[in-house]
GROMACS .gro file of C-alpha atoms in nm:
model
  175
    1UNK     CA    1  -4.669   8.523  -1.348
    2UNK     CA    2  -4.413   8.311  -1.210
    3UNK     CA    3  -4.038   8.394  -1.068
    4UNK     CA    4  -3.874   8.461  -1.398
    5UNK     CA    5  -4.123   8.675  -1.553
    6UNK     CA    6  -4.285   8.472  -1.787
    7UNK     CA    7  -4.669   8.466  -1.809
    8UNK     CA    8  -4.908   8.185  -1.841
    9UNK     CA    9  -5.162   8.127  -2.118
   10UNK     CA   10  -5.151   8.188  -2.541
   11UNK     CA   11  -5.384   8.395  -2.702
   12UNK     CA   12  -5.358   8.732  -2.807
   13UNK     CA   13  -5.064   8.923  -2.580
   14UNK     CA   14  -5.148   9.142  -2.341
   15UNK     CA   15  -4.975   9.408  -2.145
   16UNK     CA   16  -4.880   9.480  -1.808
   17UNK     CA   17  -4.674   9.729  -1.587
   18UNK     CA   18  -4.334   9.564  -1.533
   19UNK     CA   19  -4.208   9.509  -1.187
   20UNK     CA   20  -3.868   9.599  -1.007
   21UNK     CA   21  -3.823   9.246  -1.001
   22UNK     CA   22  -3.884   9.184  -1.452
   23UNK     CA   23  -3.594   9.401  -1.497
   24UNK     CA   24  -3.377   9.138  -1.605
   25UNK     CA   25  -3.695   9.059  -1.820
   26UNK     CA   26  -3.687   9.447  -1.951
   27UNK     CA   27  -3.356   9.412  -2.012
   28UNK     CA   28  -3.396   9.097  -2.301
   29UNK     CA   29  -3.692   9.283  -2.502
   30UNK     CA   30  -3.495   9.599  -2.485
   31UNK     CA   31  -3.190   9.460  -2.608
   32UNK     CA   32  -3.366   9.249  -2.864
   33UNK     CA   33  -3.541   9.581  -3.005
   34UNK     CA   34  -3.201   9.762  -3.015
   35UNK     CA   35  -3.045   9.445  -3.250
   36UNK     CA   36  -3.354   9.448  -3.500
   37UNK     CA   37  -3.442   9.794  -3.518
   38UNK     CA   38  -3.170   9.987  -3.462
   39UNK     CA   39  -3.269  10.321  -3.687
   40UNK     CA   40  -3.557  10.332  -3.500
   41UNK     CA   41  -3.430  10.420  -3.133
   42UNK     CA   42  -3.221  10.695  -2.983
   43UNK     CA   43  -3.003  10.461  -2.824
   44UNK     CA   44  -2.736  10.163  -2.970
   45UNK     CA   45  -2.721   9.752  -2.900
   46UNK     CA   46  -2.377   9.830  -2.767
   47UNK     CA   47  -2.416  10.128  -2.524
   48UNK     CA   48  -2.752   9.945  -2.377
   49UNK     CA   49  -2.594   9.595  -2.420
   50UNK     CA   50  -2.268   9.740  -2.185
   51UNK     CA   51  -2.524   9.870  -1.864
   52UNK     CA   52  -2.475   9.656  -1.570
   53UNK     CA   53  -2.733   9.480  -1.386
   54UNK     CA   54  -2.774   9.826  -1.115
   55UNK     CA   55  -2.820  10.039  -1.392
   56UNK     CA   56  -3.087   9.798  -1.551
   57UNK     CA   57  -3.232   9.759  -1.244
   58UNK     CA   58  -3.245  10.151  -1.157
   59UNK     CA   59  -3.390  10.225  -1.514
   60UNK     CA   60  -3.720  10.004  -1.420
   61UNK     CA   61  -3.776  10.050  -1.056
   62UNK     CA   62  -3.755  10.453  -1.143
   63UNK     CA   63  -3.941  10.389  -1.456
   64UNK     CA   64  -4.278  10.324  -1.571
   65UNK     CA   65  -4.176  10.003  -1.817
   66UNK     CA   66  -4.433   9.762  -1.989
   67UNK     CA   67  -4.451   9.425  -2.159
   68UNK     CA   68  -4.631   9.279  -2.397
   69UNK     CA   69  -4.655   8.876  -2.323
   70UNK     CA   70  -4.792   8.607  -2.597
   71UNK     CA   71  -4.752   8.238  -2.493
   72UNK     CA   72  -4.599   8.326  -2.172
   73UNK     CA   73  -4.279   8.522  -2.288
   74UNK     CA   74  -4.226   8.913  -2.329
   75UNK     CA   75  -4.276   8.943  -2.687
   76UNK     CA   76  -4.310   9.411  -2.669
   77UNK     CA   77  -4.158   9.694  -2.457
   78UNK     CA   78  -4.277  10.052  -2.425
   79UNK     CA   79  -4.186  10.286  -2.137
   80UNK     CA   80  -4.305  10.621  -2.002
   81UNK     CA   81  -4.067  10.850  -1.911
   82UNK     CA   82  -4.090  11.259  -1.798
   83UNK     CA   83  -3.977  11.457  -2.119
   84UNK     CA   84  -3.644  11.614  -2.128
   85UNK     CA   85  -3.686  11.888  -2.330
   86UNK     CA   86  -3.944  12.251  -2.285
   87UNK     CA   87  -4.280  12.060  -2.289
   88UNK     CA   88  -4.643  12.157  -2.215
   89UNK     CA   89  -4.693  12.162  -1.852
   90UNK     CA   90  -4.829  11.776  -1.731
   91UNK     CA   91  -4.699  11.556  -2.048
   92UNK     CA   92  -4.482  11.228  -2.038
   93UNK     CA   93  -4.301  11.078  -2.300
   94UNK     CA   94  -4.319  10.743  -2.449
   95UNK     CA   95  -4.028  10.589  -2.591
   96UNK     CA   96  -3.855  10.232  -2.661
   97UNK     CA   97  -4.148  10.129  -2.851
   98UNK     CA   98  -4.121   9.778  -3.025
   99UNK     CA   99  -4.285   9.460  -3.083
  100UNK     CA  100  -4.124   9.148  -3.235
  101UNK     CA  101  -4.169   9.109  -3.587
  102UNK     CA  102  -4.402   8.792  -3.544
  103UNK     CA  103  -4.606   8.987  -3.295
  104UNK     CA  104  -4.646   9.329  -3.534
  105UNK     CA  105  -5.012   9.373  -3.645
  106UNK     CA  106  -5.159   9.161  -3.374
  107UNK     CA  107  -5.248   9.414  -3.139
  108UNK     CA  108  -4.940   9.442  -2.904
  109UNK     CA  109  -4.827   9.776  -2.994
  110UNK     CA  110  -5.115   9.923  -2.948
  111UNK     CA  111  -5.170   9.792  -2.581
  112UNK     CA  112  -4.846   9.862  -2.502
  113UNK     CA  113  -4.879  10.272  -2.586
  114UNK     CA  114  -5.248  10.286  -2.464
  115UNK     CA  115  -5.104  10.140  -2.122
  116UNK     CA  116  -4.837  10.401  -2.151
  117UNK     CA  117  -5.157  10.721  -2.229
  118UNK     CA  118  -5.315  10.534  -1.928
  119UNK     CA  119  -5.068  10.572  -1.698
  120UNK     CA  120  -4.970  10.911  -1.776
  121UNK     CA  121  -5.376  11.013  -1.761
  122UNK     CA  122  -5.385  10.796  -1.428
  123UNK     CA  123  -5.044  11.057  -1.293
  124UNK     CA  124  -5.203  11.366  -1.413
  125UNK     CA  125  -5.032  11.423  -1.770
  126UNK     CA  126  -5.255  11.645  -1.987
  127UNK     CA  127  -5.063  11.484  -2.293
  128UNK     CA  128  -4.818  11.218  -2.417
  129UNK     CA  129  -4.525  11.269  -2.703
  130UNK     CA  130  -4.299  11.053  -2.842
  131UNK     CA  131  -4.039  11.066  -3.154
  132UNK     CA  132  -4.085  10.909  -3.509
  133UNK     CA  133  -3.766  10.863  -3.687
  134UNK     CA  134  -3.762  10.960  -4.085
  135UNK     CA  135  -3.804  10.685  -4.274
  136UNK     CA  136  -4.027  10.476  -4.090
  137UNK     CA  137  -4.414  10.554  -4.247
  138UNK     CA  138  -4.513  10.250  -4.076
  139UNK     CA  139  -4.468  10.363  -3.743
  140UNK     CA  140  -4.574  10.730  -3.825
  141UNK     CA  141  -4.924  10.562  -3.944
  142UNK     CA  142  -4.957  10.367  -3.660
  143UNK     CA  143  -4.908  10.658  -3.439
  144UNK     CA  144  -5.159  10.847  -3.612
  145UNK     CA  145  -5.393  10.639  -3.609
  146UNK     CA  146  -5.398  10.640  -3.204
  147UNK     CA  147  -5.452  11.000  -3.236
  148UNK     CA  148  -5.084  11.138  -3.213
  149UNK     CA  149  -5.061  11.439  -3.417
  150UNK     CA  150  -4.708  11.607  -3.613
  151UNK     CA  151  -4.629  11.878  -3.372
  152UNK     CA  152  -4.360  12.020  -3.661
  153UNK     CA  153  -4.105  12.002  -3.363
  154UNK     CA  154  -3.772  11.822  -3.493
  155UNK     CA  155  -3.446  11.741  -3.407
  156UNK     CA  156  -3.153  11.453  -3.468
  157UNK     CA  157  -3.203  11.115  -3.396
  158UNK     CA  158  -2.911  11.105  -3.111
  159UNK     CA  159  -2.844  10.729  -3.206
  160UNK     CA  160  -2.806  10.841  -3.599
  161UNK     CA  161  -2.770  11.224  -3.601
  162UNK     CA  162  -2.789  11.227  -4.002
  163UNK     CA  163  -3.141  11.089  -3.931
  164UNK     CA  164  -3.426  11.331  -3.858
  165UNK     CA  165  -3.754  11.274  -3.628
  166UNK     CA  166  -4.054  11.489  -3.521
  167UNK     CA  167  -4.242  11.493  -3.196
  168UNK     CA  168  -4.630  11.372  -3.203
  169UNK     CA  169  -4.850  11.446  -2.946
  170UNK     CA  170  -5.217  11.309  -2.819
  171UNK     CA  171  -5.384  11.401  -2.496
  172UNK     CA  172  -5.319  11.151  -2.231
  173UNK     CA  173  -5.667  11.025  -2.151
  174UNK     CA  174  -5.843  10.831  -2.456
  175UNK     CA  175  -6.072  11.103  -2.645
   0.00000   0.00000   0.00000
């Protein structure tokens, strides 16, 4: 990996942990998830877009952040963050899930939250949750077939309020 973040080789992406230093890098895949998908996130373009570099750089040295790289550029994000709300003792959340849309179905997204599982298993978490906006079956597939289940908890999508999602779970280390 060189300076700016960018990976060598092509082939299928792969995933890896970002660095303190790749939060510039974090930053651009973030941002570019917020501008195409943004139903799908908890967050806006325009609140993320208006952080400064400190906060950026706060939010992945205190974070566990990863990338997906294809042809030596970030092409996925995923982080893995403590859960906010009353959760079983020992699980971590993932959230900010998303691939490019030339990259979907190749494999990245699913690296990118089995990094996430491994990480939590590798700090003790018992399980992992995240969210699944209504209205997005495609996600809410993929999700299920990693083995996260419908909990039946629910609550507004704090980007779009009018917008439900429900919490999945899985256990942390692959079963």
């Amino acid at each position: 990996m060189d300076a700016t973040g960018r990976c060598c080789g092509t082939g299928p992406a792969h995933v890896q942990r970002a660095t303190a230093e790749q939060w510039p890098v974090v930053r651009g895949v973030r941002l570019r998830a917020l501008a195409d998908a943004p139903q799908a996130f908890g967050s806006t373009l325009a609140r993320e877009g208006g952080f400064d570099d400190g906060t950026w750089r706060r939010r992945v040295e205190r974070g566990d952040w990863f990338l997906a790289w294809s042809a030596g550029r970030a092409v996925g994000v995923a982080a893995l963050v403590p859960v906010e709300s009353v959760p079983p003792a020992g699980e971590r959340e993932i959230v900010s899930v998303w691939v490019e849309p030339g990259q979907r179905g190749g494999g990245a997204a699913t690296r990118l939250v089995e990094a996430a599982c491994d990480r939590a298993a590798a700090g003790g978490a018992a399980t992992v949750s995240l969210w699944v906006a209504d209205g997005n079956p495609r996600a809410r597939r993929f999700y299920e077939r990693l083995g996260f289940l419908p909990t039946g908890e629910r609550k507004p999508l704090p980007g779009s309020p009018h917008v439900g999602e429900e919490r999945l779970r899985r256990t942390a280390a692959p079963g």
